[in-house]
Amino acid sequence: MTAKFSFQSSANCSHTHARAGVFFTPHGVVETPRFMPVGTLANVKTLTPAQLKDTGAQMVLANTYHLHLQPGEEIVAGGGGLHKFMGWNEPMLTDSGGFQVFSLSEMRKITEEGVTFRSPHDGQMIKLTPERSIEIQNILGADVIMAFDECPPHTASRQEIEAATNRTYRWLERCITAHQRDDQALFGIVQGGMHLDLRSQAAADLRKLDLPGYAIGGVSVGEEPELIHKIVQNTAPLLPPDKPRYLMGVGTYKEMVMAIASGVDIFDCVIPTRWARHGTAMVKGERWNLKNAQFRQDFTPLDEDCPCYTCQNFTRAYISHLVRSQEILAYTLLSIHNITELIHFTQKIRKAILSDRFTTEFAHWLH
């Protein structure tokens, strides 16, 4: 790990692999475990950076694929880089675009060189290779950048998943060669689908490269939660203990608690803002549809224990009214609450690990 990046474990659970740590980056620290909001197009939907900061967010994700298509990495660079462009002076991570490209199953072609796909914006053919993905991310300027990987669907055959896992490693080697900035940490991604032996081999191969951090990819792509738990429980402890571990695309209570118990440090997911745009609040692990009649005359906060701006100033009845009226403010207030809810949840887990009460205080989610 370069001098600009380091990970320190502050405490370890005496009964699980859970740990509380600090990840140091050029734009500040991330206290782990921590949920990371998704700002795909250099914006966490409906929120200003100030509102985002108030949720307790310490690190935000943006997406290489989407920013390459709109507005283009050169425009972001012209605006001073990703942090200055979006007005967020805290740690940031960019996904490689691999997941988005591979989700375009009918619009792309995979070769050893990379992926060719048709832009959903204008139909133009675009070629994305490991080198090009890293070049774009170097230009964008996030603190953490992700290796370009192949993310096969969970329904793929073992042969297909094994081929994708091996290609992901070869692409990672090319990403390392292409990476040009020492103020950006390149994370590798463990693939392998549902096959634990492939996951174990991929983790062993990646460890030899001594990267600044490691991610577990290819989960939460349609498989059952029990399978996600099994994959993470097998894979996370195999990754270096002195480096941050990132579980990609997971942001529900049960899955985060189980992953933290396996030694995972950071998470990201679009759920809190996506559900907000559908009028849904996250309250203590439950989903509440604010369109329901029960909220129309309920003049209590969404969650009396939540410290967010929404819960401190507005009632369920008011938010229900905004949702029913399709007022944009509804989506902002619900996004503020939902993101705060997940970050506050991981903060509580961190405190429990520091006092070695993780398995006691979160027994409900662990069992």
XYZ file of N, CA and C in Angstrom, residues 261-350:
270
model
N -19.509 -9.763 10.107
C -19.078 -10.890 10.946
C -18.016 -11.723 10.245
N -17.964 -11.645 8.915
C -16.965 -12.382 8.134
C -15.700 -11.568 7.904
N -15.725 -10.271 8.295
C -14.529 -9.444 8.168
C -14.582 -8.381 7.092
N -15.770 -8.080 6.536
C -15.908 -7.050 5.505
C -15.963 -5.669 6.157
N -15.405 -4.665 5.451
C -15.281 -3.315 6.009
C -16.204 -2.271 5.382
N -16.358 -2.271 4.051
C -17.170 -1.244 3.405
C -18.154 -1.877 2.418
N -19.261 -1.165 2.205
C -20.355 -1.631 1.369
C -20.870 -0.493 0.504
N -21.531 -0.839 -0.585
C -22.266 0.171 -1.348
C -23.533 -0.460 -1.888
N -24.547 0.365 -2.107
C -25.798 -0.133 -2.679
C -26.672 1.058 -3.074
N -27.463 0.892 -4.142
C -28.360 1.958 -4.599
C -29.694 1.934 -3.863
N -29.918 0.942 -3.011
C -31.224 0.753 -2.372
C -31.763 2.002 -1.674
N -30.987 2.701 -0.823
C -31.597 3.804 -0.065
C -32.187 4.912 -0.925
N -31.521 5.294 -2.016
C -32.077 6.348 -2.864
C -33.113 5.797 -3.844
N -32.929 4.562 -4.295
C -33.915 3.970 -5.212
C -35.253 3.784 -4.508
N -35.208 3.251 -3.290
C -36.452 3.079 -2.546
C -37.086 4.433 -2.225
N -36.244 5.437 -1.933
C -36.777 6.778 -1.651
C -37.587 7.304 -2.817
N -37.108 7.053 -4.043
C -37.826 7.540 -5.228
C -39.126 6.777 -5.477
N -39.318 5.696 -4.742
C -40.579 4.955 -4.810
C -41.432 5.184 -3.556
N -41.066 6.203 -2.766
C -41.858 6.533 -1.587
C -41.675 5.570 -0.435
N -40.510 4.907 -0.364
C -40.270 3.880 0.653
C -39.205 4.329 1.646
N -39.528 4.184 2.927
C -38.583 4.500 3.995
C -38.021 3.214 4.586
N -36.751 3.269 4.984
C -36.109 2.159 5.686
C -36.111 2.499 7.170
N -36.786 1.672 7.949
C -36.891 1.933 9.391
C -36.570 0.658 10.155
N -35.409 0.657 10.811
C -34.981 -0.482 11.633
C -35.073 -1.807 10.879
N -34.663 -1.774 9.626
C -34.633 -2.998 8.841
C -35.912 -3.320 8.106
N -36.952 -2.505 8.290
C -38.223 -2.728 7.608
C -38.386 -1.740 6.458
N -39.259 -2.095 5.508
C -39.608 -1.203 4.392
C -41.004 -0.654 4.618
N -41.110 0.667 4.656
C -42.414 1.305 4.857
C -42.808 2.072 3.598
N -43.947 1.736 3.049
C -44.490 2.450 1.897
C -45.312 3.622 2.417
N -44.793 4.834 2.221
C -45.447 6.024 2.770
C -46.752 6.369 2.069
N -47.100 5.651 1.009
C -48.395 5.851 0.363
C -49.523 5.183 1.137
N -49.169 4.276 2.014
C -50.186 3.542 2.762
C -51.017 4.461 3.650
N -52.310 4.137 3.781
C -53.259 4.990 4.506
C -52.872 5.193 5.968
N -52.182 4.231 6.560
C -51.849 4.319 7.985
C -50.962 5.517 8.315
N -50.283 6.092 7.306
C -49.373 7.199 7.562
C -50.014 8.578 7.345
N -51.226 8.630 6.828
C -51.814 9.922 6.434
C -52.024 10.854 7.617
N -52.327 10.309 8.776
C -52.548 11.149 9.960
C -51.628 10.739 11.106
N -50.450 10.273 10.740
C -49.455 9.876 11.742
C -48.449 11.011 11.887
N -48.520 11.725 13.015
C -47.712 12.934 13.182
C -46.473 12.695 14.045
N -45.929 11.488 13.913
C -44.672 11.162 14.581
C -43.558 11.081 13.540
N -42.300 11.166 13.970
C -41.189 11.041 13.002
C -41.144 9.643 12.405
N -40.445 9.504 11.286
C -40.247 8.177 10.715
C -39.626 7.254 11.749
N -38.594 7.746 12.423
C -37.900 6.953 13.438
C -37.439 7.903 14.532
N -38.018 7.777 15.716
C -37.694 8.686 16.817
C -36.233 8.578 17.250
N -35.579 7.453 16.913
C -34.184 7.270 17.298
C -33.203 7.729 16.225
N -33.716 8.175 15.079
C -32.846 8.549 13.966
C -32.417 10.007 14.093
N -31.114 10.308 13.938
C -30.634 11.676 14.089
C -30.745 12.531 12.825
N -31.307 11.991 11.738
C -31.267 12.706 10.465
C -32.169 13.941 10.453
N -31.899 14.832 9.497
C -32.666 16.070 9.332
C -34.144 15.784 9.136
N -34.460 14.750 8.379
C -35.861 14.420 8.096
C -36.601 14.058 9.376
N -36.035 13.150 10.163
C -36.715 12.692 11.372
C -36.760 13.765 12.457
N -35.818 14.691 12.432
C -35.786 15.750 13.434
C -36.752 16.892 13.126
N -37.273 16.941 11.893
C -38.079 18.104 11.502
C -39.442 17.796 10.886
N -39.691 16.559 10.449
C -40.926 16.275 9.720
C -41.607 15.014 10.225
N -42.892 14.908 9.930
C -43.678 13.771 10.390
C -43.949 12.795 9.251
N -44.399 11.609 9.630
C -44.797 10.617 8.642
C -45.941 11.141 7.789
N -46.848 11.857 8.401
C -47.999 12.400 7.674
C -47.552 13.379 6.592
N -46.598 14.248 6.932
C -46.131 15.227 5.952
C -45.419 14.551 4.790
N -44.560 13.595 5.109
C -43.833 12.899 4.041
C -44.798 12.087 3.191
N -45.794 11.482 3.826
C -46.823 10.748 3.076
C -47.546 11.682 2.110
N -47.849 12.886 2.582
C -48.498 13.891 1.724
C -47.606 14.239 0.527
N -46.319 14.434 0.775
C -45.402 14.761 -0.318
C -45.305 13.621 -1.328
N -45.251 12.395 -0.830
C -45.159 11.235 -1.713
C -46.410 11.128 -2.566
N -47.564 11.249 -1.935
C -48.828 11.157 -2.664
C -48.961 12.276 -3.703
N -48.366 13.433 -3.400
C -48.438 14.583 -4.309
C -47.314 14.566 -5.346
N -46.430 13.561 -5.236
C -45.277 13.432 -6.136
C -44.398 14.672 -6.102
N -44.247 15.227 -4.914
C -43.357 16.370 -4.727
C -41.906 15.882 -4.640
N -41.009 16.570 -5.328
C -39.599 16.168 -5.345
C -39.002 16.169 -3.948
N -39.483 17.067 -3.080
C -38.969 17.125 -1.717
C -39.120 15.787 -1.006
N -40.137 15.020 -1.352
C -40.342 13.706 -0.728
C -39.131 12.817 -0.952
N -38.620 12.829 -2.179
C -37.504 11.960 -2.517
C -36.227 12.412 -1.810
N -36.068 13.731 -1.644
C -34.915 14.252 -0.919
C -34.976 13.853 0.550
N -36.130 14.073 1.190
C -36.254 13.764 2.611
C -36.103 12.272 2.880
N -36.662 11.438 2.007
C -36.543 9.997 2.198
C -35.120 9.514 1.914
N -34.445 10.118 0.930
C -33.051 9.754 0.663
C -32.161 10.118 1.841
N -32.368 11.307 2.413
C -31.610 11.718 3.590
C -31.796 10.696 4.708
N -33.052 10.324 4.954
C -33.309 9.367 6.038
C -32.730 7.991 5.737
N -32.980 7.461 4.542
C -32.551 6.100 4.232
C -31.033 5.940 4.285
N -30.323 6.935 3.749
C -28.858 6.867 3.795
C -28.366 6.974 5.233
N -28.933 7.924 5.988
C -28.561 8.057 7.398
C -28.834 6.766 8.150
N -29.968 6.141 7.851
C -30.354 4.901 8.521
C -29.272 3.821 8.358
N -28.783 3.638 7.123
C -27.780 2.602 6.877
C -26.417 2.975 7.462
N -26.037 4.247 7.335
C -24.755 4.673 7.899
C -24.797 4.593 9.425
N -25.898 5.043 10.015
C -26.057 4.994 11.468
C -26.020 3.542 11.957
N -26.596 2.641 11.171
C -26.598 1.224 11.507
C -25.168 0.681 11.540
N -24.367 1.020 10.517
C -22.980 0.541 10.520
C -22.150 1.240 11.597
N -22.500 2.485 11.944
C -21.809 3.157 13.050
C -22.069 2.443 14.377
N -23.313 1.995 14.564
C -23.654 1.268 15.783
C -22.904 -0.063 15.843
N -22.757 -0.702 14.697
C -21.990 -1.949 14.660
C -20.545 -1.681 15.038
N -19.985 -0.592 14.505
C -18.595 -0.238 14.824
C -18.411 -0.054 16.341
